[in-house]
PDB file of C-alpha atoms in Angstrom:
ATOM      1  CA  VAL A   1      96.919 112.745  54.728  1.00  0.00           C
ATOM      2  CA  THR A   2      98.273 109.652  56.479  1.00  0.00           C
ATOM      3  CA  ALA A   3      96.978 106.148  57.021  1.00  0.00           C
ATOM      4  CA  SER A   4      98.622 104.035  59.736  1.00  0.00           C
ATOM      5  CA  GLY A   5     101.462 106.527  59.827  1.00  0.00           C
ATOM      6  CA  VAL A   6     102.173 106.165  56.091  1.00  0.00           C
ATOM      7  CA  PRO A   7     101.788 109.361  54.061  1.00  0.00           C
ATOM      8  CA  ILE A   8      99.231 109.244  51.260  1.00  0.00           C
ATOM      9  CA  TRP A   9      99.487 111.745  48.445  1.00  0.00           C
ATOM     10  CA  LEU A  10      96.282 112.955  46.816  1.00  0.00           C
ATOM     11  CA  PHE A  11      96.462 114.647  43.447  1.00  0.00           C
ATOM     12  CA  ASP A  12      93.845 116.739  41.711  1.00  0.00           C
ATOM     13  CA  ASN A  13      93.748 116.993  37.926  1.00  0.00           C
ATOM     14  CA  PRO A  14      91.709 120.133  37.176  1.00  0.00           C
ATOM     15  CA  SER A  15      91.670 119.410  33.428  1.00  0.00           C
ATOM     16  CA  THR A  16      89.817 116.082  33.603  1.00  0.00           C
ATOM     17  CA  LEU A  17      86.595 115.791  31.673  1.00  0.00           C
ATOM     18  CA  PRO A  18      83.341 114.938  33.389  1.00  0.00           C
ATOM     19  CA  ARG A  19      81.926 111.445  32.935  1.00  0.00           C
ATOM     20  CA  ALA A  20      79.215 112.816  30.625  1.00  0.00           C
ATOM     21  CA  TYR A  21      79.704 115.844  28.385  1.00  0.00           C
ATOM     22  CA  THR A  22      78.543 117.315  25.086  1.00  0.00           C
ATOM     23  CA  VAL A  23      80.506 118.311  21.991  1.00  0.00           C
ATOM     24  CA  THR A  24      79.597 120.050  18.768  1.00  0.00           C
ATOM     25  CA  GLU A  25      82.493 118.808  16.641  1.00  0.00           C
ATOM     26  CA  ALA A  26      83.304 115.307  15.419  1.00  0.00           C
ATOM     27  CA  THR A  27      85.979 113.475  13.477  1.00  0.00           C
ATOM     28  CA  ALA A  28      85.612 110.011  11.971  1.00  0.00           C
ATOM     29  CA  ALA A  29      88.135 107.259  11.324  1.00  0.00           C
ATOM     30  CA  ALA A  30      87.770 104.163   9.154  1.00  0.00           C
ATOM     31  CA  THR A  31      90.560 102.129  10.785  1.00  0.00           C
ATOM     32  CA  PHE A  32      92.164 101.770  14.183  1.00  0.00           C
ATOM     33  CA  GLU A  33      95.437 103.111  12.777  1.00  0.00           C
ATOM     34  CA  GLU A  34      93.711 106.177  11.324  1.00  0.00           C
ATOM     35  CA  ALA A  35      91.970 106.783  14.671  1.00  0.00           C
ATOM     36  CA  GLY A  36      95.309 106.656  16.488  1.00  0.00           C
ATOM     37  CA  ASN A  37      96.767 109.210  14.076  1.00  0.00           C
ATOM     38  CA  ILE A  38      93.777 111.551  14.514  1.00  0.00           C
ATOM     39  CA  ILE A  39      93.902 111.432  18.322  1.00  0.00           C
ATOM     40  CA  GLN A  40      97.616 112.329  18.274  1.00  0.00           C
ATOM     41  CA  ARG A  41      97.064 115.480  16.186  1.00  0.00           C
ATOM     42  CA  PRO A  42      97.482 118.696  18.197  1.00  0.00           C
ATOM     43  CA  GLN A  43      94.268 120.158  16.717  1.00  0.00           C
ATOM     44  CA  PHE A  44      92.188 117.231  18.069  1.00  0.00           C
ATOM     45  CA  THR A  45      91.069 117.999  21.600  1.00  0.00           C
ATOM     46  CA  VAL A  46      89.061 115.414  23.521  1.00  0.00           C
ATOM     47  CA  GLY A  47      86.194 117.277  25.148  1.00  0.00           C
ATOM     48  CA  ARG A  48      85.902 119.741  22.296  1.00  0.00           C
ATOM     49  CA  SER A  49      85.635 117.097  19.569  1.00  0.00           C
ATOM     50  CA  VAL A  50      84.806 113.406  19.550  1.00  0.00           C
ATOM     51  CA  LEU A  51      86.258 110.614  17.434  1.00  0.00           C
ATOM     52  CA  LEU A  52      83.618 108.351  15.869  1.00  0.00           C
ATOM     53  CA  GLU A  53      83.873 105.179  13.808  1.00  0.00           C
ATOM     54  CA  LYS A  54      83.219 105.928  10.140  1.00  0.00           C
ATOM     55  CA  HIS A  55      81.174 102.771   9.431  1.00  0.00           C
ATOM     56  CA  GLU A  56      78.716 103.661  12.230  1.00  0.00           C
ATOM     57  CA  ILE A  57      77.936 107.140  10.957  1.00  0.00           C
ATOM     58  CA  GLU A  58      77.841 106.691   7.190  1.00  0.00           C
ATOM     59  CA  ASN A  59      74.647 108.017   5.616  1.00  0.00           C
ATOM     60  CA  ASN A  60      73.454 109.495   8.918  1.00  0.00           C
ATOM     61  CA  PRO A  61      72.096 113.000   8.210  1.00  0.00           C
ATOM     62  CA  ASP A  62      71.974 113.899  11.923  1.00  0.00           C
ATOM     63  CA  ILE A  63      75.730 113.422  12.342  1.00  0.00           C
ATOM     64  CA  GLU A  64      76.825 115.080   9.077  1.00  0.00           C
ATOM     65  CA  PRO A  65      76.743 118.704  10.383  1.00  0.00           C
ATOM     66  CA  PHE A  66      79.267 117.943  13.147  1.00  0.00           C
ATOM     67  CA  PHE A  67      81.990 117.403  10.549  1.00  0.00           C
ATOM     68  CA  HIS A  68      81.536 120.825   8.946  1.00  0.00           C
ATOM     69  CA  THR A  69      81.072 123.127  11.930  1.00  0.00           C
ATOM     70  CA  SER A  70      83.164 124.561  14.678  1.00  0.00           C
ATOM     71  CA  THR A  71      82.070 125.596  18.140  1.00  0.00           C
ATOM     72  CA  ASP A  72      83.600 128.982  17.309  1.00  0.00           C
ATOM     73  CA  THR A  73      81.200 129.487  14.380  1.00  0.00           C
ATOM     74  CA  LEU A  74      78.265 128.376  16.532  1.00  0.00           C
ATOM     75  CA  GLY A  75      79.177 130.999  19.115  1.00  0.00           C
ATOM     76  CA  VAL A  76      79.240 128.324  21.819  1.00  0.00           C
ATOM     77  CA  LYS A  77      82.110 127.459  24.115  1.00  0.00           C
ATOM     78  CA  PRO A  78      82.857 123.716  24.392  1.00  0.00           C
ATOM     79  CA  ASN A  79      81.827 121.875  27.565  1.00  0.00           C
ATOM     80  CA  THR A  80      79.383 124.565  28.653  1.00  0.00           C
ATOM     81  CA  PHE A  81      76.223 122.501  28.203  1.00  0.00           C
ATOM     82  CA  PRO A  82      75.103 120.979  31.495  1.00  0.00           C
ATOM     83  CA  VAL A  83      74.776 117.200  31.787  1.00  0.00           C
ATOM     84  CA  GLU A  84      73.395 115.940  35.082  1.00  0.00           C
ATOM     85  CA  ILE A  85      73.567 112.291  36.134  1.00  0.00           C
ATOM     86  CA  ILE A  86      70.146 111.577  37.658  1.00  0.00           C
ATOM     87  CA  GLN A  87      70.476 107.830  38.242  1.00  0.00           C
ATOM     88  CA  ASP A  88      73.435 105.501  37.932  1.00  0.00           C
ATOM     89  CA  SER A  89      73.676 101.746  38.414  1.00  0.00           C
ATOM     90  CA  HIS A  90      75.564  98.931  36.718  1.00  0.00           C
ATOM     91  CA  THR A  91      72.715  98.441  34.184  1.00  0.00           C
ATOM     92  CA  LYS A  92      71.266 101.946  33.840  1.00  0.00           C
ATOM     93  CA  THR A  93      72.474 105.537  33.567  1.00  0.00           C
ATOM     94  CA  LEU A  94      69.899 108.324  33.393  1.00  0.00           C
ATOM     95  CA  LEU A  95      71.057 111.796  32.331  1.00  0.00           C
ATOM     96  CA  LYS A  96      69.353 115.176  32.060  1.00  0.00           C
ATOM     97  CA  THR A  97      70.713 117.565  29.437  1.00  0.00           C
ATOM     98  CA  HIS A  98      70.111 121.047  28.132  1.00  0.00           C
ATOM     99  CA  THR A  99      71.839 122.130  24.929  1.00  0.00           C
ATOM    100  CA  PRO A 100      70.988 125.241  22.902  1.00  0.00           C
ATOM    101  CA  VAL A 101      72.190 123.537  19.700  1.00  0.00           C
ATOM    102  CA  ASP A 102      72.337 119.993  18.338  1.00  0.00           C
ATOM    103  CA  SER A 103      75.290 118.173  19.873  1.00  0.00           C
ATOM    104  CA  LEU A 104      76.777 114.786  20.612  1.00  0.00           C
ATOM    105  CA  LEU A 105      76.469 113.517  24.170  1.00  0.00           C
ATOM    106  CA  VAL A 106      79.519 111.484  25.195  1.00  0.00           C
ATOM    107  CA  LEU A 107      79.303 109.096  28.151  1.00  0.00           C
ATOM    108  CA  ALA A 108      82.758 107.975  29.243  1.00  0.00           C
ATOM    109  CA  ASP A 109      81.633 104.389  29.890  1.00  0.00           C
ATOM    110  CA  THR A 110      82.629 101.412  27.782  1.00  0.00           C
ATOM    111  CA  ASN A 111      80.468 100.856  24.706  1.00  0.00           C
ATOM    112  CA  TYR A 112      79.851  97.146  25.193  1.00  0.00           C
ATOM    113  CA  PRO A 113      77.268  95.218  23.124  1.00  0.00           C
ATOM    114  CA  GLY A 114      73.914  95.088  24.866  1.00  0.00           C
ATOM    115  CA  TRP A 115      73.635  98.779  25.757  1.00  0.00           C
ATOM    116  CA  VAL A 116      70.642 100.645  24.322  1.00  0.00           C
ATOM    117  CA  ALA A 117      69.830 104.343  24.554  1.00  0.00           C
ATOM    118  CA  THR A 118      66.676 106.426  24.535  1.00  0.00           C
ATOM    119  CA  ILE A 119      66.152 110.172  24.376  1.00  0.00           C
ATOM    120  CA  ASP A 120      62.881 111.226  25.978  1.00  0.00           C
ATOM    121  CA  GLY A 121      61.719 107.601  25.736  1.00  0.00           C
ATOM    122  CA  LYS A 122      62.510 107.219  22.006  1.00  0.00           C
ATOM    123  CA  ALA A 123      65.184 104.745  20.905  1.00  0.00           C
ATOM    124  CA  THR A 124      68.356 106.239  19.474  1.00  0.00           C
ATOM    125  CA  GLN A 125      71.578 104.859  18.040  1.00  0.00           C
ATOM    126  CA  ILE A 126      74.693 104.586  20.199  1.00  0.00           C
ATOM    127  CA  PHE A 127      77.972 105.424  18.469  1.00  0.00           C
ATOM    128  CA  THR A 128      81.412 104.286  19.580  1.00  0.00           C
ATOM    129  CA  ALA A 129      83.249 107.432  20.661  1.00  0.00           C
ATOM    130  CA  ASN A 130      86.974 107.937  21.317  1.00  0.00           C
ATOM    131  CA  PHE A 131      87.763 104.223  20.689  1.00  0.00           C
ATOM    132  CA  ALA A 132      85.591 102.733  23.446  1.00  0.00           C
ATOM    133  CA  GLN A 133      83.086 105.194  24.916  1.00  0.00           C
ATOM    134  CA  ARG A 134      79.424 105.809  24.072  1.00  0.00           C
ATOM    135  CA  ALA A 135      77.923 108.768  22.235  1.00  0.00           C
ATOM    136  CA  VAL A 136      74.435 109.691  21.026  1.00  0.00           C
ATOM    137  CA  TYR A 137      73.130 112.443  18.771  1.00  0.00           C
ATOM    138  CA  LEU A 138      71.346 114.991  20.934  1.00  0.00           C
ATOM    139  CA  PRO A 139      68.947 117.535  19.383  1.00  0.00           C
ATOM    140  CA  GLY A 140      69.044 121.007  20.883  1.00  0.00           C
ATOM    141  CA  GLY A 141      66.827 121.530  23.910  1.00  0.00           C
ATOM    142  CA  GLU A 142      66.176 119.859  27.241  1.00  0.00           C
ATOM    143  CA  HIS A 143      66.220 116.052  27.235  1.00  0.00           C
ATOM    144  CA  GLU A 144      66.313 112.975  29.411  1.00  0.00           C
ATOM    145  CA  VAL A 145      68.771 110.393  28.068  1.00  0.00           C
ATOM    146  CA  GLU A 146      68.781 106.819  29.330  1.00  0.00           C
ATOM    147  CA  PHE A 147      71.445 104.193  28.719  1.00  0.00           C
ATOM    148  CA  ARG A 148      70.256 100.708  29.698  1.00  0.00           C
ATOM    149  CA  TYR A 149      72.018  97.353  29.522  1.00  0.00           C
ATOM    150  CA  THR A 150      69.735  94.685  28.040  1.00  0.00           C
ATOM    151  CA  SER A 151      71.931  91.820  26.940  1.00  0.00           C
ATOM    152  CA  LYS A 152      70.201  89.080  24.955  1.00  0.00           C
ATOM    153  CA  LEU A 153      72.589  86.572  26.534  1.00  0.00           C
ATOM    154  CA  VAL A 154      71.492  87.564  30.042  1.00  0.00           C
ATOM    155  CA  ARG A 155      67.806  87.320  29.096  1.00  0.00           C
ATOM    156  CA  THR A 156      68.417  83.940  27.413  1.00  0.00           C
ATOM    157  CA  GLY A 157      70.304  82.719  30.494  1.00  0.00           C
ATOM    158  CA  ILE A 158      67.476  83.773  32.815  1.00  0.00           C
ATOM    159  CA  THR A 159      64.890  82.079  30.575  1.00  0.00           C
ATOM    160  CA  ILE A 160      66.885  78.831  30.474  1.00  0.00           C
ATOM    161  CA  SER A 161      67.438  78.926  34.258  1.00  0.00           C
ATOM    162  CA  VAL A 162      63.722  79.417  34.969  1.00  0.00           C
ATOM    163  CA  LEU A 163      62.779  76.683  32.500  1.00  0.00           C
ATOM    164  CA  PHE A 164      65.194  74.164  34.010  1.00  0.00           C
ATOM    165  CA  GLY A 165      64.074  75.189  37.506  1.00  0.00           C
ATOM    166  CA  LEU A 166      60.482  74.366  36.565  1.00  0.00           C
ATOM    167  CA  ILE A 167      61.501  71.053  34.973  1.00  0.00           C
ATOM    168  CA  THR A 168      63.555  70.085  38.044  1.00  0.00           C
ATOM    169  CA  THR A 169      60.669  70.985  40.344  1.00  0.00           C
ATOM    170  CA  ALA A 170      58.287  68.920  38.221  1.00  0.00           C
ATOM    171  CA  LEU A 171      60.666  65.938  38.258  1.00  0.00           C
ATOM    172  CA  VAL A 172      60.853  66.077  42.065  1.00  0.00           C
ATOM    173  CA  VAL A 173      57.250  67.013  42.980  1.00  0.00           C
ATOM    174  CA  PHE A 174      55.280  64.800  40.577  1.00  0.00           C
ATOM    175  CA  PRO A 175      56.922  61.484  41.566  1.00  0.00           C
ATOM    176  CA  ILE A 176      56.391  62.283  45.266  1.00  0.00           C
ATOM    177  CA  ALA A 177      52.763  63.266  44.650  1.00  0.00           C
ATOM    178  CA  PHE A 178      52.233  60.110  42.548  1.00  0.00           C
ATOM    179  CA  LEU A 179      53.712  57.875  45.293  1.00  0.00           C
ATOM    180  CA  ARG A 180      51.505  59.482  47.948  1.00  0.00           C
ATOM    181  CA  PHE A 181      48.457  59.049  45.718  1.00  0.00           C
ATOM    182  CA  ARG A 182      49.310  55.354  45.089  1.00  0.00           C
ATOM    183  CA  THR A 183      49.947  54.780  48.811  1.00  0.00           C
ATOM    184  CA  ALA A 184      46.605  56.374  49.701  1.00  0.00           C
ATOM    185  CA  GLN A 185      44.818  54.194  47.095  1.00  0.00           C
ATOM    186  CA  THR A 186      46.487  51.016  48.355  1.00  0.00           C
ATOM    187  CA  ALA A 187      45.613  51.795  51.980  1.00  0.00           C
ATOM    188  CA  SER A 188      41.942  52.249  51.107  1.00  0.00           C
TER     189      SER A 188
END
């Protein structure tokens, strides 16, 4: 391929993971240093397993089984569960999934405060996956998963803007209306 006579090289990486995928294995780390060590281990494979933050998953019975199972013992090959992106915008991602077993859905988008998730309309916890991505526990079966950005700061900013807009309008309109009223009274 060339552009304006300059050659452009396009490369294809066939081993890249999709933006959204499911896993049935997890590892947890308590510190950033521990997480770095885990990711560098040859037995840790992104796409087959996910790295979660230990403080987020403590005492969570849904997540516990992922630390004691292997996709081999489940008889399931990793990355074989379909995840379809139905809708995608800067504030909402809607996914359709079908998994024969409980799994973790990983969305390779930044886990920034303000994101909330629902599975079939019911709120669910978002976990930080692989240092900065988002993951949710996904029960086996067919589901619709929605990630939506609902920042309190944005809502507060909109509320303040509307309030000050109304105050400014009142400060401009009422004096003009009062002057017209007074002028009409004086003329009568």
